[in-house]
Tab-separated table of C-alpha atoms in Angstrom:
chain	number	residue	atom	x	y	z
E	1	MET	CA	-48.744	-3.593	-20.890
E	2	PHE	CA	-48.094	0.465	-20.653
E	3	GLU	CA	-48.897	0.119	-17.018
E	4	ASN	CA	-46.196	-2.169	-16.497
E	5	ASP	CA	-43.843	0.156	-18.353
E	6	ALA	CA	-44.805	2.952	-16.687
E	7	LEU	CA	-44.102	0.866	-13.447
E	8	GLU	CA	-40.759	-0.521	-14.429
E	9	SER	CA	-39.377	3.273	-15.436
E	10	LYS	CA	-40.542	4.940	-12.029
E	11	SER	CA	-38.889	1.685	-10.247
E	12	ALA	CA	-35.541	1.953	-12.313
E	13	ARG	CA	-35.836	6.195	-11.583
E	14	THR	CA	-36.073	5.349	-8.341
E	15	ARG	CA	-33.334	3.156	-7.783
E	16	ALA	CA	-31.268	5.141	-9.910
E	17	ARG	CA	-31.842	8.589	-7.614
E	18	ILE	CA	-30.429	6.276	-4.582
E	19	SER	CA	-27.541	4.965	-6.507
E	20	ALA	CA	-26.576	8.444	-7.257
E	21	ALA	CA	-27.230	9.672	-3.698
E	22	ALA	CA	-24.913	6.856	-2.339
E	23	ILE	CA	-22.033	7.920	-4.650
E	24	GLU	CA	-22.410	11.361	-3.740
E	25	SER	CA	-22.569	10.372	-0.291
E	26	PHE	CA	-19.443	8.415	-0.682
E	27	ILE	CA	-17.889	11.082	-2.262
E	28	GLU	CA	-18.210	13.761	0.292
E	29	ARG	CA	-18.610	11.623	3.406
E	30	GLY	CA	-16.573	8.800	2.669
E	31	TYR	CA	-17.489	5.208	3.297
E	32	ALA	CA	-17.711	4.866	7.483
E	33	ASP	CA	-19.672	7.901	7.280
E	34	THR	CA	-22.083	7.144	4.971
E	35	THR	CA	-25.282	5.576	6.102
E	36	MET	CA	-28.759	4.136	4.402
E	37	ARG	CA	-30.593	6.647	6.421
E	38	LEU	CA	-28.211	9.691	5.053
E	39	ILE	CA	-28.719	8.031	1.333
E	40	ALA	CA	-32.278	8.055	1.457
E	41	GLU	CA	-32.798	11.194	2.781
E	42	LYS	CA	-30.933	12.885	-0.272
E	43	ALA	CA	-32.570	10.369	-2.455
E	44	GLU	CA	-35.896	11.592	-0.886
E	45	VAL	CA	-37.040	7.818	-0.156
E	46	SER	CA	-38.163	6.392	2.681
E	47	VAL	CA	-35.379	4.310	4.319
E	48	GLY	CA	-37.586	1.153	3.865
E	49	ASN	CA	-37.465	1.988	0.245
E	50	ALA	CA	-33.976	2.154	0.320
E	51	TYR	CA	-33.272	-0.906	1.662
E	52	TYR	CA	-35.916	-2.790	-0.433
E	53	TYR	CA	-33.832	-1.426	-3.539
E	54	PHE	CA	-30.381	-2.032	-2.052
E	55	PRO	CA	-30.588	-4.721	1.014
E	56	SER	CA	-27.266	-3.112	2.437
E	57	LYS	CA	-24.635	-0.287	2.088
E	58	ASN	CA	-22.170	-2.741	0.475
E	59	HIS	CA	-24.666	-3.511	-1.918
E	60	LEU	CA	-24.388	0.281	-2.997
E	61	VAL	CA	-20.751	0.231	-3.298
E	62	GLN	CA	-20.780	-2.676	-5.669
E	63	ASP	CA	-23.392	-0.641	-7.427
E	64	LEU	CA	-20.465	1.802	-7.407
E	65	TYR	CA	-17.720	-0.654	-8.354
E	66	VAL	CA	-20.261	-1.744	-11.456
E	67	ARG	CA	-20.680	1.725	-12.597
E	68	VAL	CA	-16.883	2.798	-12.361
E	69	GLN	CA	-15.986	-0.612	-14.250
E	70	GLN	CA	-18.597	0.644	-16.742
E	71	GLU	CA	-17.077	4.096	-17.180
E	72	HIS	CA	-13.838	2.181	-17.784
E	73	ALA	CA	-14.668	0.131	-19.904
E	74	ALA	CA	-16.452	3.051	-22.438
E	75	THR	CA	-13.030	5.001	-22.161
E	76	ALA	CA	-10.926	1.991	-22.716
E	77	HIS	CA	-12.997	0.811	-25.666
E	78	GLY	CA	-12.863	3.584	-27.828
E	79	LEU	CA	-8.534	3.728	-27.184
E	80	LEU	CA	-8.096	0.324	-27.676
E	81	ALA	CA	-9.682	0.308	-31.258
E	82	GLU	CA	-6.798	2.356	-32.332
E	83	HIS	CA	-3.719	0.414	-30.916
E	84	ARG	CA	-2.249	-3.198	-31.780
E	85	ALA	CA	1.040	-3.299	-29.510
E	86	LEU	CA	0.307	-4.987	-26.226
E	87	VAL	CA	2.222	-2.709	-24.183
E	88	ASP	CA	0.133	0.386	-25.599
E	89	ARG	CA	-3.228	-1.448	-25.013
E	90	LEU	CA	-2.449	-2.349	-21.246
E	91	ARG	CA	-1.050	1.270	-20.700
E	92	ILE	CA	-4.475	2.230	-22.069
E	93	VAL	CA	-6.673	-0.217	-19.698
E	94	PHE	CA	-4.467	1.084	-16.723
E	95	GLU	CA	-4.257	4.280	-17.199
E	96	THR	CA	-8.259	4.712	-18.172
E	97	GLY	CA	-8.965	2.925	-14.775
E	98	LEU	CA	-6.978	5.121	-13.031
E	99	ALA	CA	-8.927	8.264	-14.740
E	100	ALA	CA	-12.599	6.830	-13.613
E	101	LEU	CA	-10.862	6.534	-10.084
E	102	VAL	CA	-10.364	9.983	-9.916
E	103	PRO	CA	-13.723	11.579	-8.113
E	104	TYR	CA	-13.072	9.218	-5.627
E	105	GLN	CA	-9.194	9.642	-4.704
E	106	ARG	CA	-9.827	11.622	-1.365
E	107	SER	CA	-12.654	9.053	-0.023
E	108	ALA	CA	-10.325	6.268	-1.096
E	109	PRO	CA	-8.365	5.913	2.332
E	110	GLY	CA	-11.350	4.813	3.834
E	111	PHE	CA	-12.735	2.355	1.181
E	112	LEU	CA	-9.463	0.755	1.757
E	113	ALA	CA	-9.344	0.192	5.145
E	114	ALA	CA	-13.457	-1.164	4.835
E	115	MET	CA	-12.539	-3.420	1.754
E	116	ILE	CA	-9.048	-5.099	2.888
E	117	ALA	CA	-9.830	-7.752	4.967
E	118	PRO	CA	-9.573	-10.926	3.047
E	119	ASP	CA	-13.451	-11.759	3.977
E	120	SER	CA	-14.877	-8.158	3.151
E	121	PRO	CA	-17.803	-8.375	0.884
E	122	ILE	CA	-16.593	-5.173	-0.655
E	123	ASN	CA	-12.970	-6.706	-1.305
E	124	PRO	CA	-12.299	-6.592	-4.992
E	125	LEU	CA	-11.366	-10.287	-4.750
E	126	SER	CA	-14.691	-11.428	-2.945
E	127	ALA	CA	-17.529	-13.490	-4.742
E	128	GLU	CA	-19.894	-10.333	-4.028
E	129	SER	CA	-17.629	-8.186	-6.412
E	130	ALA	CA	-17.518	-10.808	-9.242
E	131	PRO	CA	-19.869	-8.429	-11.276
E	132	ALA	CA	-16.993	-5.893	-11.520
E	133	ARG	CA	-13.986	-7.646	-11.318
E	134	ASP	CA	-15.176	-9.655	-14.236
E	135	MET	CA	-15.234	-6.432	-16.166
E	136	THR	CA	-11.796	-5.356	-15.333
E	137	VAL	CA	-10.384	-8.714	-16.332
E	138	GLY	CA	-12.831	-8.460	-19.632
E	139	LEU	CA	-10.822	-5.648	-20.399
E	140	PHE	CA	-7.532	-6.889	-19.729
E	141	ARG	CA	-8.414	-10.105	-22.028
E	142	GLU	CA	-9.671	-8.087	-24.682
E	143	ALA	CA	-6.396	-5.675	-24.619
E	144	VAL	CA	-4.547	-9.147	-24.854
E	145	GLU	CA	-6.317	-10.941	-27.253
E	146	GLY	CA	-6.622	-8.175	-29.494
E	147	ALA	CA	-2.578	-7.611	-29.437
E	148	GLN	CA	-0.337	-7.808	-31.683
E	149	HIS	CA	2.258	-10.368	-29.808
E	150	ARG	CA	3.953	-13.308	-29.568
E	151	LEU	CA	3.709	-14.592	-26.204
E	152	PRO	CA	3.027	-18.132	-25.475
E	153	THR	CA	-0.231	-18.970	-25.382
E	154	ASP	CA	-0.601	-20.336	-21.818
E	155	VAL	CA	0.946	-17.240	-20.593
E	156	ALA	CA	-1.441	-15.206	-22.500
E	157	ASP	CA	-4.363	-17.037	-21.134
E	158	LEU	CA	-3.184	-16.367	-17.555
E	159	LEU	CA	-2.202	-12.641	-17.875
E	160	PRO	CA	-5.540	-10.935	-17.810
E	161	GLU	CA	-6.412	-12.642	-14.102
E	162	ALA	CA	-2.794	-11.919	-13.686
E	163	LEU	CA	-3.121	-7.848	-14.787
E	164	PHE	CA	-6.359	-7.492	-12.695
E	165	VAL	CA	-4.156	-8.409	-9.593
E	166	SER	CA	-1.257	-5.750	-10.913
E	167	TYR	CA	-4.059	-3.484	-11.195
E	168	LEU	CA	-5.179	-3.269	-7.821
E	169	GLY	CA	-1.424	-3.090	-6.546
E	170	LEU	CA	-1.367	0.133	-8.795
E	171	VAL	CA	-4.596	1.280	-7.240
E	172	LEU	CA	-3.527	0.580	-3.834
E	173	ARG	CA	-0.006	2.734	-4.240
E	174	TRP	CA	-2.588	5.495	-6.069
E	175	THR	CA	-4.801	5.489	-3.223
E	176	TYR	CA	-1.378	6.333	-1.268
E	177	ASP	CA	-0.793	8.988	-3.670
E	178	GLY	CA	-0.239	12.771	-2.563
E	179	SER	CA	1.325	13.966	-5.204
E	180	PRO	CA	-0.475	16.212	-7.591
E	181	ASP	CA	-3.097	14.560	-10.069
E	182	GLN	CA	-1.003	11.562	-8.503
E	183	GLU	CA	1.675	12.055	-10.947
E	184	LYS	CA	3.517	9.561	-8.652
E	185	THR	CA	1.374	6.794	-9.537
E	186	SER	CA	1.665	7.482	-13.241
E	187	ARG	CA	5.225	7.805	-13.588
E	188	MET	CA	5.371	4.292	-11.782
E	189	LEU	CA	2.841	2.683	-14.264
E	190	ASP	CA	5.198	4.357	-16.828
E	191	ALA	CA	8.636	3.222	-16.156
E	192	GLY	CA	6.962	-0.423	-15.317
E	193	LEU	CA	5.416	-0.690	-18.865
E	194	ARG	CA	8.626	0.246	-20.558
E	195	LEU	CA	10.418	-2.565	-18.540
E	196	LEU	CA	7.812	-4.842	-19.353
E	197	ALA	CA	8.217	-4.133	-23.094
E	198	ILE	CA	11.974	-4.662	-22.577
E	199	ALA	CA	10.836	-8.037	-20.787
E	200	LEU	CA	8.411	-9.203	-22.928
E	201	PRO	CA	10.445	-10.953	-25.680
E	202	PHE	CA	12.494	-13.019	-23.598
E	203	VAL	CA	9.555	-14.933	-22.194
E	204	ARG	CA	9.428	-17.303	-25.110
E	205	MET	CA	12.758	-18.683	-23.579
E	206	PRO	CA	12.606	-22.534	-22.456
E	207	GLY	CA	13.676	-21.382	-18.362
E	208	VAL	CA	11.897	-18.097	-18.621
E	209	HIS	CA	8.579	-19.237	-20.261
E	210	SER	CA	7.820	-22.028	-17.125
E	211	THR	CA	9.176	-19.497	-14.325
E	212	THR	CA	6.664	-16.991	-16.057
E	213	ARG	CA	4.348	-19.146	-16.388
E	214	GLU	CA	4.141	-20.015	-12.467
E	215	LEU	CA	4.428	-17.251	-11.351
E	216	LEU	CA	1.417	-15.578	-12.975
E	217	ARG	CA	-0.574	-18.622	-12.229
E	218	LEU	CA	0.108	-18.104	-8.327
E	219	VAL	CA	-1.089	-14.523	-9.019
E	220	THR	CA	-4.011	-15.556	-10.245
E	221	GLU	CA	-4.564	-17.777	-7.473
E	222	VAL	CA	-4.185	-14.987	-4.983
E	223	ARG	CA	-7.974	-15.151	-5.282
E	224	SER	CA	-8.813	-18.826	-4.319
Q	1	MET	CA	23.408	2.870	42.949
Q	2	PHE	CA	22.289	-1.010	43.903
Q	3	GLU	CA	18.246	0.647	44.750
Q	4	ASN	CA	18.059	2.264	41.441
Q	5	ASP	CA	19.401	-1.101	39.502
Q	6	ALA	CA	16.316	-2.780	41.298
Q	7	LEU	CA	13.939	-0.332	40.337
Q	8	GLU	CA	15.267	-0.163	36.967
Q	9	SER	CA	14.910	-3.993	36.815
Q	10	LYS	CA	11.544	-4.206	38.419
Q	11	SER	CA	10.114	-1.428	35.588
Q	12	ALA	CA	11.909	-3.411	33.358
Q	13	ARG	CA	10.005	-6.668	34.370
Q	14	THR	CA	6.980	-4.960	34.450
Q	15	ARG	CA	7.327	-3.883	31.108
Q	16	ALA	CA	8.391	-7.068	29.389
Q	17	ARG	CA	5.083	-8.934	31.041
Q	18	ILE	CA	2.784	-5.689	29.918
Q	19	SER	CA	4.575	-6.531	26.286
Q	20	ALA	CA	4.272	-10.040	26.411
Q	21	ALA	CA	0.383	-9.779	27.404
Q	22	ALA	CA	-0.282	-7.723	24.707
Q	23	ILE	CA	1.046	-9.557	22.397
Q	24	GLU	CA	-0.191	-13.046	23.815
Q	25	SER	CA	-3.605	-11.163	23.475
Q	26	PHE	CA	-3.107	-9.642	20.005
Q	27	ILE	CA	-2.518	-13.507	18.920
Q	28	GLU	CA	-5.648	-14.754	20.978
Q	29	ARG	CA	-8.237	-12.226	19.992
Q	30	GLY	CA	-6.645	-10.016	17.477
Q	31	TYR	CA	-6.240	-6.505	17.099
Q	32	ALA	CA	-9.513	-5.147	17.394
Q	33	ASP	CA	-10.766	-7.007	20.708
Q	34	THR	CA	-7.207	-6.410	22.500
Q	35	THR	CA	-7.889	-3.464	24.660
Q	36	MET	CA	-5.774	-2.131	27.634
Q	37	ARG	CA	-7.881	-2.902	30.000
Q	38	LEU	CA	-7.696	-6.575	29.152
Q	39	ILE	CA	-3.879	-6.351	28.667
Q	40	ALA	CA	-3.314	-4.663	31.979
Q	41	GLU	CA	-5.737	-7.732	33.843
Q	42	LYS	CA	-3.310	-10.596	31.947
Q	43	ALA	CA	-0.125	-8.647	32.774
Q	44	GLU	CA	-1.497	-8.441	36.621
Q	45	VAL	CA	-0.941	-4.635	36.598
Q	46	SER	CA	-3.369	-1.742	37.109
Q	47	VAL	CA	-4.955	-0.405	33.692
Q	48	GLY	CA	-2.821	3.157	35.050
Q	49	ASN	CA	0.757	1.154	35.068
Q	50	ALA	CA	-0.107	-0.039	31.667
Q	51	TYR	CA	-0.769	3.332	30.353
Q	52	TYR	CA	2.290	4.468	32.129
Q	53	TYR	CA	4.752	1.894	30.073
Q	54	PHE	CA	2.517	2.105	26.762
Q	55	PRO	CA	0.311	5.002	26.351
Q	56	SER	CA	-2.041	3.308	23.726
Q	57	LYS	CA	-2.555	0.142	22.212
Q	58	ASN	CA	-0.802	1.277	19.141
Q	59	HIS	CA	2.699	1.694	21.171
Q	60	LEU	CA	2.270	-2.094	22.133
Q	61	VAL	CA	1.670	-3.098	18.360
Q	62	GLN	CA	4.925	-1.356	17.854
Q	63	ASP	CA	6.445	-2.903	20.462
Q	64	LEU	CA	5.540	-5.957	18.622
Q	65	TYR	CA	6.630	-4.943	15.458
Q	66	VAL	CA	9.948	-4.152	16.559
Q	67	ARG	CA	10.114	-7.758	18.667
Q	68	VAL	CA	8.893	-9.383	15.190
Q	69	GLN	CA	12.128	-7.431	13.449
Q	70	GLN	CA	14.564	-8.657	16.229
Q	71	GLU	CA	13.424	-12.147	15.836
Q	72	HIS	CA	13.614	-11.169	12.081
Q	73	ALA	CA	17.054	-10.137	12.061
Q	74	ALA	CA	18.554	-12.875	14.588
Q	75	THR	CA	17.676	-15.524	12.141
Q	76	ALA	CA	18.422	-13.787	8.797
Q	77	HIS	CA	21.840	-12.705	10.465
Q	78	GLY	CA	23.228	-16.655	10.859
Q	79	LEU	CA	22.148	-17.427	7.528
Q	80	LEU	CA	23.657	-14.319	5.638
Q	81	ALA	CA	26.850	-15.348	6.889
Q	82	GLU	CA	27.123	-18.504	4.364
Q	83	HIS	CA	25.740	-16.690	1.505
Q	84	ARG	CA	27.630	-14.395	-1.179
Q	85	ALA	CA	25.016	-14.789	-4.117
Q	86	LEU	CA	22.820	-11.424	-4.219
Q	87	VAL	CA	19.282	-13.657	-5.284
Q	88	ASP	CA	19.963	-16.192	-2.275
Q	89	ARG	CA	20.761	-13.668	0.156
Q	90	LEU	CA	17.739	-11.654	-0.328
Q	91	ARG	CA	15.704	-15.092	-0.755
Q	92	ILE	CA	17.181	-15.593	3.361
Q	93	VAL	CA	15.452	-11.868	4.682
Q	94	PHE	CA	12.097	-12.822	2.907
Q	95	GLU	CA	11.886	-16.388	4.146
Q	96	THR	CA	13.022	-15.047	7.608
Q	97	GLY	CA	10.829	-12.429	7.647
Q	98	LEU	CA	7.726	-14.718	6.595
Q	99	ALA	CA	8.925	-17.338	9.378
Q	100	ALA	CA	8.959	-14.420	12.109
Q	101	LEU	CA	5.067	-13.784	11.478
Q	102	VAL	CA	3.692	-17.091	11.306
Q	103	PRO	CA	2.478	-16.801	14.985
Q	104	TYR	CA	0.338	-13.712	13.918
Q	105	GLN	CA	-1.071	-14.991	10.480
Q	106	ARG	CA	-4.387	-16.001	11.936
Q	107	SER	CA	-4.711	-12.377	13.250
Q	108	ALA	CA	-3.537	-11.142	10.191
Q	109	PRO	CA	-6.346	-9.828	8.853
Q	110	GLY	CA	-7.315	-7.837	11.596
Q	111	PHE	CA	-4.038	-5.847	11.911
Q	112	LEU	CA	-3.890	-5.219	8.020
Q	113	ALA	CA	-7.618	-3.368	8.232
Q	114	ALA	CA	-6.148	-1.154	11.205
Q	115	MET	CA	-2.906	-0.679	9.559
Q	116	ILE	CA	-4.028	0.043	5.903
Q	117	ALA	CA	-4.970	3.313	5.849
Q	118	PRO	CA	-2.035	5.899	5.153
Q	119	ASP	CA	-2.791	8.001	8.256
Q	120	SER	CA	-2.758	4.953	10.470
Q	121	PRO	CA	-0.135	4.827	13.147
Q	122	ILE	CA	0.455	1.515	12.674
Q	123	ASN	CA	0.801	1.872	9.103
Q	124	PRO	CA	4.233	0.019	8.159
Q	125	LEU	CA	5.064	3.132	6.233
Q	126	SER	CA	4.386	5.676	9.001
Q	127	ALA	CA	6.872	8.078	11.373
Q	128	GLU	CA	5.717	6.017	14.036
Q	129	SER	CA	6.488	2.712	12.389
Q	130	ALA	CA	10.228	3.907	11.639
Q	131	PRO	CA	12.226	2.276	14.532
Q	132	ALA	CA	10.827	-1.525	12.875
Q	133	ARG	CA	11.447	-0.127	9.369
Q	134	ASP	CA	14.402	1.004	9.755
Q	135	MET	CA	15.734	-2.675	11.060
Q	136	THR	CA	13.861	-4.502	8.029
Q	137	VAL	CA	15.753	-1.581	6.032
Q	138	GLY	CA	18.713	-2.112	7.149
Q	139	LEU	CA	18.379	-6.271	7.088
Q	140	PHE	CA	17.767	-5.711	2.882
Q	141	ARG	CA	20.614	-3.550	2.822
Q	142	GLU	CA	23.199	-5.780	4.523
Q	143	ALA	CA	21.667	-8.424	1.884
Q	144	VAL	CA	22.624	-6.370	-0.795
Q	145	GLU	CA	26.000	-4.475	0.396
Q	146	GLY	CA	27.541	-7.849	1.314
Q	147	ALA	CA	26.137	-9.367	-1.993
Q	148	GLN	CA	28.444	-10.408	-4.728
Q	149	HIS	CA	26.705	-8.753	-7.739
Q	150	ARG	CA	27.765	-6.155	-10.689
Q	151	LEU	CA	24.507	-3.828	-10.055
Q	152	PRO	CA	25.270	0.020	-10.778
Q	153	THR	CA	25.846	1.688	-7.701
Q	154	ASP	CA	22.628	3.973	-7.621
Q	155	VAL	CA	20.596	0.614	-8.424
Q	156	ALA	CA	22.086	-0.920	-5.738
Q	157	ASP	CA	21.865	2.142	-3.246
Q	158	LEU	CA	18.326	2.129	-4.073
Q	159	LEU	CA	17.589	-1.285	-3.478
Q	160	PRO	CA	17.366	-2.119	0.050
Q	161	GLU	CA	14.064	0.549	0.476
Q	162	ALA	CA	12.609	-0.697	-2.537
Q	163	LEU	CA	12.982	-4.910	-1.408
Q	164	PHE	CA	10.912	-3.313	1.756
Q	165	VAL	CA	8.037	-2.457	-0.131
Q	166	SER	CA	7.860	-5.244	-2.315
Q	167	TYR	CA	8.207	-6.997	1.283
Q	168	LEU	CA	5.218	-5.368	2.678
Q	169	GLY	CA	3.456	-6.549	-0.740
Q	170	LEU	CA	4.275	-10.047	-0.007
Q	171	VAL	CA	3.302	-10.046	3.425
Q	172	LEU	CA	-0.036	-8.311	2.202
Q	173	ARG	CA	-0.306	-11.792	-0.051
Q	174	TRP	CA	0.591	-13.724	2.698
Q	175	THR	CA	-2.121	-12.507	4.712
Q	176	TYR	CA	-4.690	-13.746	2.448
Q	177	ASP	CA	-3.199	-16.860	1.661
Q	178	GLY	CA	-5.392	-19.969	3.250
Q	179	SER	CA	-3.435	-22.753	1.708
Q	180	PRO	CA	-1.541	-24.972	4.382
Q	181	ASP	CA	1.718	-23.295	5.574
Q	182	GLN	CA	1.350	-20.705	3.071
Q	183	GLU	CA	2.907	-22.334	1.016
Q	184	LYS	CA	1.311	-20.661	-2.370
Q	185	THR	CA	3.143	-17.727	-0.625
Q	186	SER	CA	6.538	-19.388	-0.815
Q	187	ARG	CA	6.272	-20.528	-4.375
Q	188	MET	CA	5.629	-17.010	-5.625
Q	189	LEU	CA	8.629	-15.553	-3.600
Q	190	ASP	CA	10.581	-18.535	-5.209
Q	191	ALA	CA	9.411	-18.462	-8.861
Q	192	GLY	CA	9.869	-14.287	-8.509
Q	193	LEU	CA	13.481	-14.866	-7.007
Q	194	ARG	CA	14.511	-17.074	-10.136
Q	195	LEU	CA	12.829	-14.227	-12.496
Q	196	LEU	CA	14.933	-11.317	-10.614
Q	197	ALA	CA	17.921	-14.057	-11.017
Q	198	ILE	CA	17.686	-14.156	-14.681
Q	199	ALA	CA	16.912	-10.285	-15.135
Q	200	LEU	CA	19.378	-8.892	-12.544
Q	201	PRO	CA	22.288	-9.037	-15.524
Q	202	PHE	CA	20.437	-6.755	-17.802
Q	203	VAL	CA	19.919	-4.203	-15.437
Q	204	ARG	CA	23.535	-2.867	-16.474
Q	205	MET	CA	21.889	-2.203	-20.169
Q	206	PRO	CA	21.997	1.526	-20.853
Q	207	GLY	CA	18.220	1.491	-21.336
Q	208	VAL	CA	17.020	-0.723	-18.713
Q	209	HIS	CA	19.306	0.671	-16.483
Q	210	SER	CA	17.879	4.236	-16.578
Q	211	THR	CA	14.308	2.762	-16.148
Q	212	THR	CA	14.961	0.418	-13.234
Q	213	ARG	CA	16.647	3.155	-11.445
Q	214	GLU	CA	13.241	5.555	-12.065
Q	215	LEU	CA	11.531	2.446	-10.966
Q	216	LEU	CA	12.646	1.815	-7.728
Q	217	ARG	CA	13.448	5.729	-7.339
Q	218	LEU	CA	9.090	5.499	-7.542
Q	219	VAL	CA	9.010	2.360	-5.462
Q	220	THR	CA	10.562	3.943	-2.590
Q	221	GLU	CA	8.563	7.302	-2.814
Q	222	VAL	CA	5.504	5.584	-1.803
Q	223	ARG	CA	6.529	6.510	1.758
Q	224	SER	CA	6.196	10.356	0.945
């Protein structure tokens, strides 16, 4: 028993070291110039050992996605507990999401080029990205379900997946943002949320309701 | 004089042949697998001659962008003459834009990966892409300026550039659209335009007006 625990813990430590080395390299060198060989060197393990834990560089990208989303969720949770208005809660999820990405701003364009093809395994909409994506969609669901709002149930149900797609749009704009601290993206988010707050009460009107539901459903279908 | 005309016309014909060969190859093989050598072979000119007319493959992509926009403008103009309502006119520009892209749907993901980096010379927001972009922005300007609407002047002025950015978003969604005839993209556009028609009269309300102006301004700044 004890011996197994020790082995598992050694294995977990090796895995964590490889993961940390990959993240460091992704930040320093970017996606394209990071190789399994460089990661193994940095982590002081053999290349074979690195491949044992992560079958490809893209598995390390997925590992990175999950770590970023863990941080995103941890920061968001604390703040969500303090707010009840829907738009305030959405603002928290969007803003903490961008904050968790800050270390990757400089390397974001390279990642974007590698992930944008619809069949890329590191595309945020791919089957491979489900673990990280489910965490983000879950955060938006938590934001919607814990909020005081008077949205029709069908619209509220579609909202988390549609908000995830709009979050990807925001991150795309952020990748292009050369302004200090990406303040243009922050201001765009702020203006968008203010208009959303004005628009939300209208969603209950019959014509607006059905068209909004249809638009949201089509937005969520981007993934299929 | 006559001899010069003959030379110029021969030169124009060679250029057109290289351009047509490139488009054919972009459609058949996609962006990455198209080379200047292949284009020259297809056009039956020497590689050196091809480079004389187009200094790089990306110059041929810009040539393609301009041709697509010429077709887009030609189709849109005829239809714009028949409609006065703003949303109808915007629908025409969006729909004829997607129609002009149909031959490129299969090769779109490869182009997307090559153009998405903010510093790519074939990025639609790049300085190099100004000729094609100006044509599309011009079409949206024509759609707005020739329309019956009661939008505040500052909003109407910002609209064409902001519509161009939203058009890029629509084309991004279209690139991912595996549904027959990309009907999901068409339905998303339709639902979005119906909501826009409902929202437009509210833009004149003081709070909505200033926030809309700010959001549009920030959207147009994606390019800077």
